[in-house]
Short mmCIF file of C-alpha atoms in Angstrom, two decimals:
data_model
loop_
_atom_site.label_atom_id
_atom_site.label_comp_id
_atom_site.label_asym_id
_atom_site.label_seq_id
_atom_site.Cartn_x
_atom_site.Cartn_y
_atom_site.Cartn_z
CA MET A 1 192.23 129.07 87.72
CA SER A 2 195.37 130.48 88.35
CA LYS A 3 196.67 133.79 88.74
CA LYS A 4 198.38 133.94 86.10
CA ARG A 5 195.61 132.55 83.88
CA ASP A 6 193.24 135.34 85.04
CA SER A 7 195.63 138.76 84.07
CA HIS A 8 194.50 138.50 80.86
CA PHE A 9 189.92 139.13 82.32
CA SER A 10 189.36 142.55 83.09
CA GLU A 11 188.01 143.22 86.89
CA LYS A 12 183.60 142.19 84.97
CA GLY A 13 184.66 139.50 83.34
CA ILE A 14 186.51 137.90 85.88
CA ASP A 15 183.38 137.99 88.12
CA PHE A 16 181.33 137.41 85.47
CA LEU A 17 183.54 133.43 85.28
CA SER A 18 182.72 133.39 89.35
CA ARG A 19 178.89 133.58 89.15
CA GLN A 20 178.64 131.74 86.17
CA ASN A 21 180.89 129.06 88.02
CA ALA A 22 179.33 129.30 90.98
CA THR A 23 175.58 128.46 89.31
CA ASP A 24 176.88 125.59 86.72
CA SER A 25 177.84 124.17 90.02
CA ALA A 26 174.91 125.18 91.12
CA GLN A 27 172.68 123.20 88.68
CA GLU A 28 173.55 119.77 89.49
CA ILE A 29 172.57 120.61 93.17
CA ILE A 30 168.86 122.47 91.46
CA GLY A 31 168.16 118.64 90.41
CA GLN A 32 169.25 116.30 93.05
CA VAL A 33 166.74 118.86 95.59
CA ALA A 34 164.39 119.42 93.17
CA LYS A 35 163.74 115.54 93.54
CA ARG A 36 164.45 114.62 96.96
CA PHE A 37 161.14 117.00 97.42
CA ASP A 38 158.93 115.56 94.36
CA LYS A 39 159.40 112.12 95.56
CA GLN A 40 158.43 113.42 99.53
CA TYR A 41 155.77 115.64 98.16
CA ARG A 42 154.47 112.28 96.00
CA GLY A 43 154.82 110.53 99.28
CA GLU A 44 157.42 107.94 98.47
CA GLY A 45 159.13 105.99 100.60
CA PHE A 46 162.53 106.65 100.80
CA GLU A 47 165.04 103.30 101.79
CA LEU A 48 167.50 105.02 104.76
CA PRO A 49 170.20 101.94 105.61
CA PRO A 50 169.01 100.40 109.63
CA GLU A 51 171.61 102.47 111.37
CA VAL A 52 169.57 106.30 109.97
CA GLU A 53 166.42 105.09 110.94
CA ALA A 54 168.13 103.76 114.08
CA MET A 55 168.92 107.41 114.88
CA PRO A 56 166.18 109.54 117.18
CA ILE A 57 165.98 112.44 114.39
CA PHE A 58 164.56 109.90 112.00
CA LEU A 59 162.42 108.53 114.19
CA GLU A 60 160.75 112.26 114.15
CA TRP A 61 161.23 113.07 110.80
CA THR A 62 158.63 110.25 110.57
CA ALA A 63 156.43 110.70 113.63
CA GLY A 64 156.48 114.68 111.36
CA THR A 65 157.50 116.15 114.84
CA LEU A 66 160.73 117.51 112.74
CA ALA A 67 158.84 119.98 111.21
CA ASN A 68 158.18 122.14 114.44
CA LYS A 69 162.09 122.29 115.11
CA VAL A 70 163.25 122.91 111.51
CA ASN A 71 160.29 125.32 109.76
CA SER A 72 160.89 128.87 110.45
CA ALA A 73 157.40 131.59 111.39
CA PHE A 74 159.02 133.80 109.36
CA TRP A 75 155.91 135.45 109.51
CA GLU A 76 156.41 135.96 113.05
CA ILE A 77 159.51 138.74 112.32
CA ALA A 78 158.21 139.51 108.14
CA LYS A 79 154.12 139.25 108.25
CA PRO A 80 153.14 140.25 105.72
CA GLN A 81 150.87 142.92 104.82
CA LYS A 82 147.02 143.49 103.62
CA ASN A 83 147.00 143.60 100.21
CA SER A 84 151.40 143.59 99.97
CA ARG A 85 152.78 141.18 97.08
CA CYS A 86 155.07 139.33 98.20
CA LEU A 87 157.98 136.23 96.84
CA ASP A 88 158.28 133.16 98.63
CA ILE A 89 160.81 131.29 96.14
CA GLY A 90 160.54 128.36 97.37
CA CYS A 91 157.34 128.19 98.42
CA GLY A 92 156.59 124.51 98.61
CA VAL A 93 152.81 124.30 98.86
CA SER A 94 153.25 127.66 101.59
CA PHE A 95 150.32 128.64 99.78
CA LEU A 96 147.77 125.99 100.93
CA ILE A 97 149.33 124.93 104.60
CA TYR A 98 149.98 129.39 105.29
CA PRO A 99 147.86 132.02 106.54
CA TRP A 100 148.07 133.79 103.17
CA ARG A 101 144.40 134.16 103.68
CA ASP A 102 144.62 135.57 106.59
CA TRP A 103 147.26 137.76 105.67
CA ASP A 104 144.82 139.17 103.22
CA ALA A 105 148.45 139.09 101.42
CA TYR A 106 149.65 138.60 96.76
CA PHE A 107 151.50 134.89 97.25
CA TYR A 108 154.20 134.87 93.90
CA GLY A 109 156.02 131.87 94.12
CA GLN A 110 158.86 129.86 92.74
CA GLU A 111 159.70 127.01 93.31
CA ILE A 112 162.15 124.27 90.88
CA SER A 113 159.66 120.73 92.36
CA THR A 114 157.17 120.57 89.64
CA VAL A 115 155.34 118.44 92.41
CA ALA A 116 154.46 121.27 94.64
CA THR A 117 154.19 123.67 91.50
CA ASP A 118 151.63 121.79 90.26
CA ALA A 119 149.07 120.92 93.81
CA LEU A 120 149.40 125.30 94.30
CA ASN A 121 148.37 126.22 90.78
CA SER A 122 146.05 123.20 90.53
CA ARG A 123 144.60 124.82 94.55
CA GLY A 124 145.30 128.14 94.75
CA SER A 125 143.13 129.67 92.89
CA GLN A 126 140.59 127.36 93.84
CA LEU A 127 141.43 128.22 97.60
CA ASN A 128 141.17 131.87 96.60
CA SER A 129 141.33 133.05 93.67
CA LYS A 130 141.93 136.41 95.04
CA LEU A 131 145.31 136.31 96.83
CA PHE A 132 146.59 133.56 94.89
CA LYS A 133 148.75 134.60 91.94
CA GLY A 134 150.65 131.89 90.56
CA VAL A 135 153.97 129.83 91.26
CA LYS A 136 156.59 129.52 87.81
CA LEU A 137 158.61 126.62 87.55
CA ALA A 138 162.88 127.68 88.31
CA PRO A 139 165.78 128.08 90.02
CA ALA A 140 165.88 131.35 92.22
CA HIS A 141 168.78 132.68 90.15
CA HIS A 142 167.38 133.50 87.69
CA LEU A 143 163.82 134.45 89.57
CA GLN A 144 161.25 134.67 86.22
CA TYR A 145 159.43 138.33 88.37
CA GLU A 146 159.80 141.96 86.56
CA ALA A 147 162.32 144.68 88.70
CA SER A 148 160.03 146.70 91.83
CA GLN A 149 157.21 144.24 91.63
CA PHE A 150 157.36 142.83 95.57
CA ASP A 151 157.26 144.41 99.05
CA SER A 152 158.64 140.73 100.71
CA ALA A 153 159.90 138.15 99.23
CA ILE A 154 160.25 135.20 101.64
CA ALA A 155 163.14 132.61 101.08
CA THR A 156 163.31 129.17 103.75
CA GLY A 157 164.34 125.94 104.72
CA TRP A 158 166.86 125.59 101.83
CA SER A 159 169.55 127.54 101.56
CA GLN A 160 171.98 125.06 103.44
CA TYR A 161 171.83 122.77 100.65
CA TYR A 162 173.39 125.63 98.02
CA GLY A 163 177.12 127.12 98.33
CA LEU A 164 178.07 130.65 99.58
CA ASN A 165 178.87 131.55 95.64
CA TYR A 166 175.05 131.08 95.06
CA TRP A 167 172.96 132.26 97.59
CA SER A 168 174.70 136.10 96.42
CA GLN A 169 173.47 136.11 92.96
CA ILE A 170 170.15 135.30 94.84
CA LEU A 171 170.33 138.66 96.73
CA GLY A 172 171.16 139.95 93.65
CA GLU A 173 167.77 138.60 92.08
CA VAL A 174 165.93 139.20 94.60
CA LYS A 175 167.06 142.81 95.34
CA ARG A 176 166.19 143.96 91.87
CA VAL A 177 162.49 142.13 92.38
CA LEU A 178 162.34 144.71 95.39
CA LYS A 179 160.46 147.33 95.98
CA PRO A 180 162.49 150.01 97.83
CA GLY A 181 162.88 149.48 100.92
CA GLY A 182 161.39 145.90 100.24
CA HIS A 183 161.95 143.54 101.93
CA PHE A 184 163.28 139.75 102.74
CA VAL A 185 163.19 137.25 104.74
CA PHE A 186 164.92 134.31 105.59
CA ASP A 187 166.91 131.36 107.46
CA ILE A 188 170.09 129.55 107.31
CA LEU A 189 171.18 125.98 109.05
CA ASN A 190 172.98 127.57 112.65
CA PRO A 191 175.93 124.60 112.33
CA ASP A 192 176.91 125.30 116.24
CA LYS A 193 172.93 124.04 117.34
CA PRO A 194 172.55 120.53 118.61
CA LEU A 195 170.25 118.99 116.69
CA VAL A 196 173.07 119.78 113.15
CA GLU A 197 175.28 116.72 112.69
CA ASP A 198 172.31 114.73 113.13
CA TRP A 199 170.10 116.07 110.95
CA ALA A 200 173.01 116.69 108.43
CA ILE A 201 173.14 112.80 108.07
CA LEU A 202 169.47 112.47 107.78
CA GLU A 203 169.23 115.28 104.60
CA THR A 204 171.78 113.35 103.02
CA TYR A 205 170.86 110.24 103.21
CA LEU A 206 167.26 111.67 101.85
CA GLY A 207 169.39 112.50 99.47
CA THR A 208 170.37 116.69 100.22
CA GLU A 209 173.99 116.73 101.04
CA VAL A 210 173.77 120.50 103.15
CA PHE A 211 176.71 122.90 103.27
CA LEU A 212 177.83 123.34 107.43
CA GLU A 213 178.69 127.49 106.71
CA PRO A 214 179.57 129.51 109.79
CA ILE A 215 177.06 132.04 110.38
CA SER A 216 180.02 135.27 109.71
CA ALA A 217 180.92 133.61 106.56
CA TRP A 218 177.15 133.97 105.39
CA GLU A 219 176.94 137.61 107.57
CA LYS A 220 179.36 138.58 104.98
CA VAL A 221 177.66 137.29 102.16
CA VAL A 222 174.48 139.83 103.06
CA LEU A 223 176.84 143.19 104.04
CA ALA A 224 178.60 142.13 100.39
CA ALA A 225 175.16 142.28 98.74
CA ASN A 226 175.00 146.05 100.27
CA ALA A 227 172.15 143.90 102.19
CA LYS A 228 171.56 145.76 106.37
CA ILE A 229 170.92 143.12 108.86
CA VAL A 230 166.82 144.85 110.07
CA SER A 231 166.08 141.66 112.62
CA ARG A 232 167.46 137.60 113.58
CA LYS A 233 165.19 135.33 115.44
CA SER A 234 167.36 131.66 116.11
CA GLY A 235 165.18 128.30 116.26
CA GLU A 236 166.61 124.73 116.91
CA LEU A 237 168.49 124.02 113.62
CA PHE A 238 168.14 127.89 111.98
CA GLU A 239 168.65 131.69 111.97
CA LEU A 240 165.80 133.46 111.19
CA TYR A 241 167.39 136.95 109.45
CA LYS A 242 165.30 140.06 108.55
CA VAL A 243 167.14 142.22 106.23
CA GLN A 244 166.12 145.31 103.69
CA PHE A 245 168.92 147.03 100.62
#
């Protein structure tokens, strides 16, 4: 809308429209990301052009060695504490592959992949019925949990698929569900890293386009949400942040 057309709206109304537009534009992306990861979790193949399959980063992806470069070890800056309640947003199959039993922390999840959600809900309680508290199938901008419910929240491996306006909504939801003094750990893609361009090309052909936003723009969004950056850790592709509201 033009400024002239917006002039009759209150600031609150304009803010609502901005947030609603961000959500609407994200809905299609949410569907694409869910479709890509459903396919990946089912172990189905991806048909890619020969020039993409010839890229070294694709060979690392098929060999499984790329995961060490793209997965953020959130516990290195915010290890879940014993008996704490932790929400893993966009959790994938986190409870099955990370040492939640060693941490002795209560795991709650939210995910958009039906395949991952079903896998966790069918196997999580078998692995540890005390710690596993279930996974909700829903997008991150609408967390299916009560206010002030969690000691910590985690969101790694997916922020790069969405725009900054959408991420602002996610920060608001995370703030709502965290207890006072709770922390949020998430990662963002650093566009200045050497591997980023090739990785973004690969991700696009896998069905998930990547947003290459500068670190400074991300940090402005965090500060605008009244969040304080407590610590930060740099990886080969991602910057891992721990913040408190």
